[in-house]
Amino acid sequence: MESNWIKVSPSLSNGLSVVNALDETKFEQFLKRIVMKLRAQETDNIFSEDEKTKLEKIFKVESDQLFLSIKTIIYIFKKIFKYIFMPSDLKIDLTKVGLKGEKADIFVKIWSAETNNTLTELTNKGDQFDDDPDFSWKLNAEISSIYHKKCKVPKAYLTINGVRNDLEVELTHPELQSIFLQIESIQNELDNLILP
């Protein structure tokens, strides 16, 4: 079976069968460690050689099977982190692609915890700005350069001044237009919520 967000290849299918065969008592810790290293973008050396030897004994697998299970988990989580799911839908999708129910539950549990951490970080970053920031802007037009003779390149500089932080953004015409359209879309949605 396949899902919209992941295609099941023969190597993924083999990896899932190895993951399904792993002992569940240590699986959650194993999965947490892999996801923690994945989030820190340290997927080259997730486990030391000594840890790999211990894991082979714990899970009763060969080194190539352990390697395949790690790569499979990394692949699945890289895909999962790109999409937004309801936990129940994610579990259904994981079982569709071939993960056993207990393992799918552990995947969903770890994914939920990581998603919650990410949302908390985003919320904290949003708190860095004031409720009433000061906006300023200026327009700069590059008339020509060494590379482009007689070429006009308009650029807008937006500055958001807060009590704690200042943010300056340089935008080209298409980028500025894209932001304007997004803000207009947000405004329309807010108007629809407010108006009866």
CSV table of C-alpha atoms in Angstrom, one decimal:
chain,number,residue,atom,x,y,z
A,1,MET,CA,0.0,0.0,0.0
A,2,GLU,CA,1.0,3.6,-0.5
A,3,SER,CA,0.1,7.0,0.8
A,4,ASN,CA,0.1,10.4,-0.7
A,5,TRP,CA,3.2,11.5,1.2
A,6,ILE,CA,5.3,8.4,0.8
A,7,LYS,CA,5.9,5.8,-1.9
A,8,VAL,CA,6.8,2.3,-0.9
A,9,SER,CA,9.8,1.1,-2.8
A,10,PRO,CA,11.3,-2.4,-2.4
A,11,SER,CA,14.1,-1.1,-0.2
A,12,LEU,CA,11.6,0.8,2.0
A,13,SER,CA,9.5,-2.4,2.3
A,14,ASN,CA,12.6,-4.4,3.4
A,15,GLY,CA,13.4,-1.7,5.9
A,16,LEU,CA,9.9,-1.7,7.3
A,17,SER,CA,10.0,-5.5,7.8
A,18,VAL,CA,13.3,-5.1,9.7
A,19,VAL,CA,11.8,-2.2,11.8
A,20,ASN,CA,8.7,-4.3,12.5
A,21,ALA,CA,10.9,-7.2,13.7
A,22,LEU,CA,12.8,-5.1,16.3
A,23,ASP,CA,12.0,-5.7,20.0
A,24,GLU,CA,9.5,-3.1,21.3
A,25,THR,CA,11.0,-2.8,24.8
A,26,LYS,CA,13.9,-0.6,23.6
A,27,PHE,CA,12.4,0.6,20.4
A,28,GLU,CA,11.0,3.9,21.7
A,29,GLN,CA,14.4,4.9,23.1
A,30,PHE,CA,16.1,3.8,19.8
A,31,LEU,CA,13.6,5.9,17.8
A,32,LYS,CA,13.9,9.0,20.1
A,33,ARG,CA,17.7,9.0,19.7
A,34,ILE,CA,17.4,8.8,15.9
A,35,VAL,CA,14.8,11.6,15.7
A,36,MET,CA,16.9,13.7,18.1
A,37,LYS,CA,19.9,13.4,15.9
A,38,LEU,CA,17.8,14.0,12.8
A,39,ARG,CA,16.5,17.3,14.2
A,40,ALA,CA,20.1,18.3,15.0
A,41,GLN,CA,21.0,17.3,11.5
A,42,GLU,CA,23.6,14.8,12.7
A,43,THR,CA,22.5,11.7,10.9
A,44,ASP,CA,26.0,10.6,9.9
A,45,ASN,CA,27.0,9.2,13.4
A,46,ILE,CA,23.8,8.6,15.3
A,47,PHE,CA,25.3,5.7,17.3
A,48,SER,CA,29.0,5.0,18.1
A,49,GLU,CA,30.4,1.6,17.1
A,50,ASP,CA,30.1,0.3,20.6
A,51,GLU,CA,26.4,1.4,20.8
A,52,LYS,CA,25.8,-0.3,17.4
A,53,THR,CA,27.2,-3.5,18.7
A,54,LYS,CA,25.0,-3.3,21.8
A,55,LEU,CA,21.9,-2.6,19.7
A,56,GLU,CA,22.7,-5.6,17.4
A,57,LYS,CA,22.6,-7.8,20.6
A,58,ILE,CA,19.5,-6.1,22.0
A,59,PHE,CA,17.5,-6.3,18.8
A,60,LYS,CA,19.1,-9.6,17.6
A,61,VAL,CA,20.0,-8.3,14.2
A,62,GLU,CA,23.0,-8.1,11.9
A,63,SER,CA,24.9,-4.8,11.4
A,64,ASP,CA,23.4,-4.4,7.9
A,65,GLN,CA,19.9,-4.9,9.2
A,66,LEU,CA,20.5,-2.3,12.0
A,67,PHE,CA,21.8,0.1,9.3
A,68,LEU,CA,18.8,-0.5,7.1
A,69,SER,CA,16.4,0.1,10.1
A,70,ILE,CA,18.1,3.4,11.0
A,71,LYS,CA,18.0,4.6,7.3
A,72,THR,CA,14.3,3.6,7.1
A,73,ILE,CA,13.4,5.5,10.2
A,74,ILE,CA,15.3,8.6,9.0
A,75,TYR,CA,13.6,8.4,5.6
A,76,ILE,CA,10.1,8.1,7.2
A,77,PHE,CA,10.7,11.0,9.6
A,78,LYS,CA,12.1,13.2,7.0
A,79,LYS,CA,8.9,12.7,5.0
A,80,ILE,CA,6.7,13.0,8.1
A,81,PHE,CA,8.2,16.4,9.1
A,82,LYS,CA,7.3,17.9,5.7
A,83,TYR,CA,3.5,17.4,6.2
A,84,ILE,CA,0.8,18.2,8.7
A,85,PHE,CA,-1.2,15.3,10.0
A,86,MET,CA,-3.8,14.4,12.5
A,87,PRO,CA,-2.2,11.8,14.7
A,88,SER,CA,-4.9,9.2,13.9
A,89,ASP,CA,-4.5,9.8,10.2
A,90,LEU,CA,-0.7,9.4,10.5
A,91,LYS,CA,-1.2,6.1,12.3
A,92,ILE,CA,-3.5,4.9,9.5
A,93,ASP,CA,-1.0,6.0,6.9
A,94,LEU,CA,1.9,4.3,8.7
A,95,THR,CA,0.0,1.0,8.9
A,96,LYS,CA,-1.0,1.3,5.3
A,97,VAL,CA,2.7,1.5,4.2
A,98,GLY,CA,3.5,-1.6,6.2
A,99,LEU,CA,4.4,-0.6,9.8
A,100,LYS,CA,2.9,-2.8,12.6
A,101,GLY,CA,0.3,-1.1,14.9
A,102,GLU,CA,2.5,-1.0,18.0
A,103,LYS,CA,5.4,0.5,16.0
A,104,ALA,CA,3.1,3.0,14.3
A,105,ASP,CA,1.8,4.1,17.8
A,106,ILE,CA,5.4,4.7,18.9
A,107,PHE,CA,6.2,6.7,15.7
A,108,VAL,CA,3.1,8.8,16.2
A,109,LYS,CA,4.0,9.4,19.9
A,110,ILE,CA,7.5,10.6,19.0
A,111,TRP,CA,6.2,12.6,16.0
A,112,SER,CA,3.6,14.3,18.3
A,113,ALA,CA,6.3,15.2,20.9
A,114,GLU,CA,8.6,16.6,18.2
A,115,THR,CA,5.8,18.6,16.6
A,116,ASN,CA,4.8,20.0,20.0
A,117,ASN,CA,8.4,21.1,20.6
A,118,THR,CA,8.6,22.8,17.2
A,119,LEU,CA,5.3,24.6,17.8
A,120,THR,CA,6.5,25.8,21.2
A,121,GLU,CA,9.7,27.1,19.6
A,122,LEU,CA,7.8,29.0,17.0
A,123,THR,CA,5.5,30.5,19.6
A,124,ASN,CA,8.5,31.6,21.7
A,125,LYS,CA,10.1,33.2,18.6
A,126,GLY,CA,6.8,35.0,17.9
A,127,ASP,CA,6.9,36.5,21.4
A,128,GLN,CA,10.2,38.2,20.6
A,129,PHE,CA,8.3,41.0,18.8
A,130,ASP,CA,6.1,43.6,20.4
A,131,ASP,CA,2.4,43.8,20.0
A,132,ASP,CA,2.9,47.3,18.4
A,133,PRO,CA,6.0,47.2,16.3
A,134,ASP,CA,7.1,50.3,14.3
A,135,PHE,CA,7.3,49.7,10.5
A,136,SER,CA,9.4,51.7,8.1
A,137,TRP,CA,10.3,51.3,4.5
A,138,LYS,CA,12.4,52.7,1.7
A,139,LEU,CA,12.7,52.1,-2.0
A,140,ASN,CA,16.0,51.7,-3.7
A,141,ALA,CA,16.4,51.4,-7.5
A,142,GLU,CA,19.6,50.0,-8.9
A,143,ILE,CA,19.9,51.7,-12.3
A,144,SER,CA,22.9,49.7,-13.6
A,145,SER,CA,25.7,47.5,-12.5
A,146,ILE,CA,28.8,45.8,-13.9
A,147,TYR,CA,26.7,42.9,-14.9
A,148,HIS,CA,23.6,44.6,-16.2
A,149,LYS,CA,24.0,47.9,-18.1
A,150,LYS,CA,20.9,50.2,-18.1
A,151,CYS,CA,18.9,47.7,-16.1
A,152,LYS,CA,16.5,49.0,-13.4
A,153,VAL,CA,16.2,46.7,-10.3
A,154,PRO,CA,13.7,48.1,-7.8
A,155,LYS,CA,14.1,46.8,-4.2
A,156,ALA,CA,12.1,47.6,-1.2
A,157,TYR,CA,13.6,47.6,2.3
A,158,LEU,CA,11.1,46.9,5.1
A,159,THR,CA,12.2,47.5,8.7
A,160,ILE,CA,10.3,46.3,11.7
A,161,ASN,CA,11.5,48.1,14.9
A,162,GLY,CA,10.6,46.4,18.2
A,163,VAL,CA,11.7,47.1,21.7
A,164,ARG,CA,13.9,44.0,21.8
A,165,ASN,CA,14.6,43.2,18.1
A,166,ASP,CA,14.9,45.0,14.8
A,167,LEU,CA,14.3,43.1,11.6
A,168,GLU,CA,15.2,44.4,8.2
A,169,VAL,CA,14.2,42.6,5.0
A,170,GLU,CA,15.2,43.4,1.4
A,171,LEU,CA,12.6,42.4,-1.2
A,172,THR,CA,12.4,42.4,-4.9
A,173,HIS,CA,9.2,43.4,-6.7
A,174,PRO,CA,7.9,39.8,-7.1
A,175,GLU,CA,8.7,39.0,-3.4
A,176,LEU,CA,7.0,42.1,-2.2
A,177,GLN,CA,3.9,41.4,-4.4
A,178,SER,CA,3.8,37.8,-3.0
A,179,ILE,CA,3.9,39.1,0.6
A,180,PHE,CA,1.2,41.7,-0.2
A,181,LEU,CA,-1.1,39.0,-1.7
A,182,GLN,CA,-0.6,36.8,1.4
A,183,ILE,CA,-1.4,39.6,3.7
A,184,GLU,CA,-4.4,40.5,1.7
A,185,SER,CA,-5.6,36.8,1.8
A,186,ILE,CA,-5.1,36.8,5.6
A,187,GLN,CA,-7.1,40.1,5.8
A,188,ASN,CA,-10.0,38.6,3.8
A,189,GLU,CA,-10.1,35.5,6.0
A,190,LEU,CA,-10.2,37.7,9.1
A,191,ASP,CA,-12.9,39.9,7.6
A,192,ASN,CA,-14.9,36.7,6.9
A,193,LEU,CA,-14.6,35.6,10.5
A,194,ILE,CA,-15.7,39.0,11.9
A,195,LEU,CA,-18.5,39.9,9.5
A,196,PRO,CA,-21.8,38.0,9.9
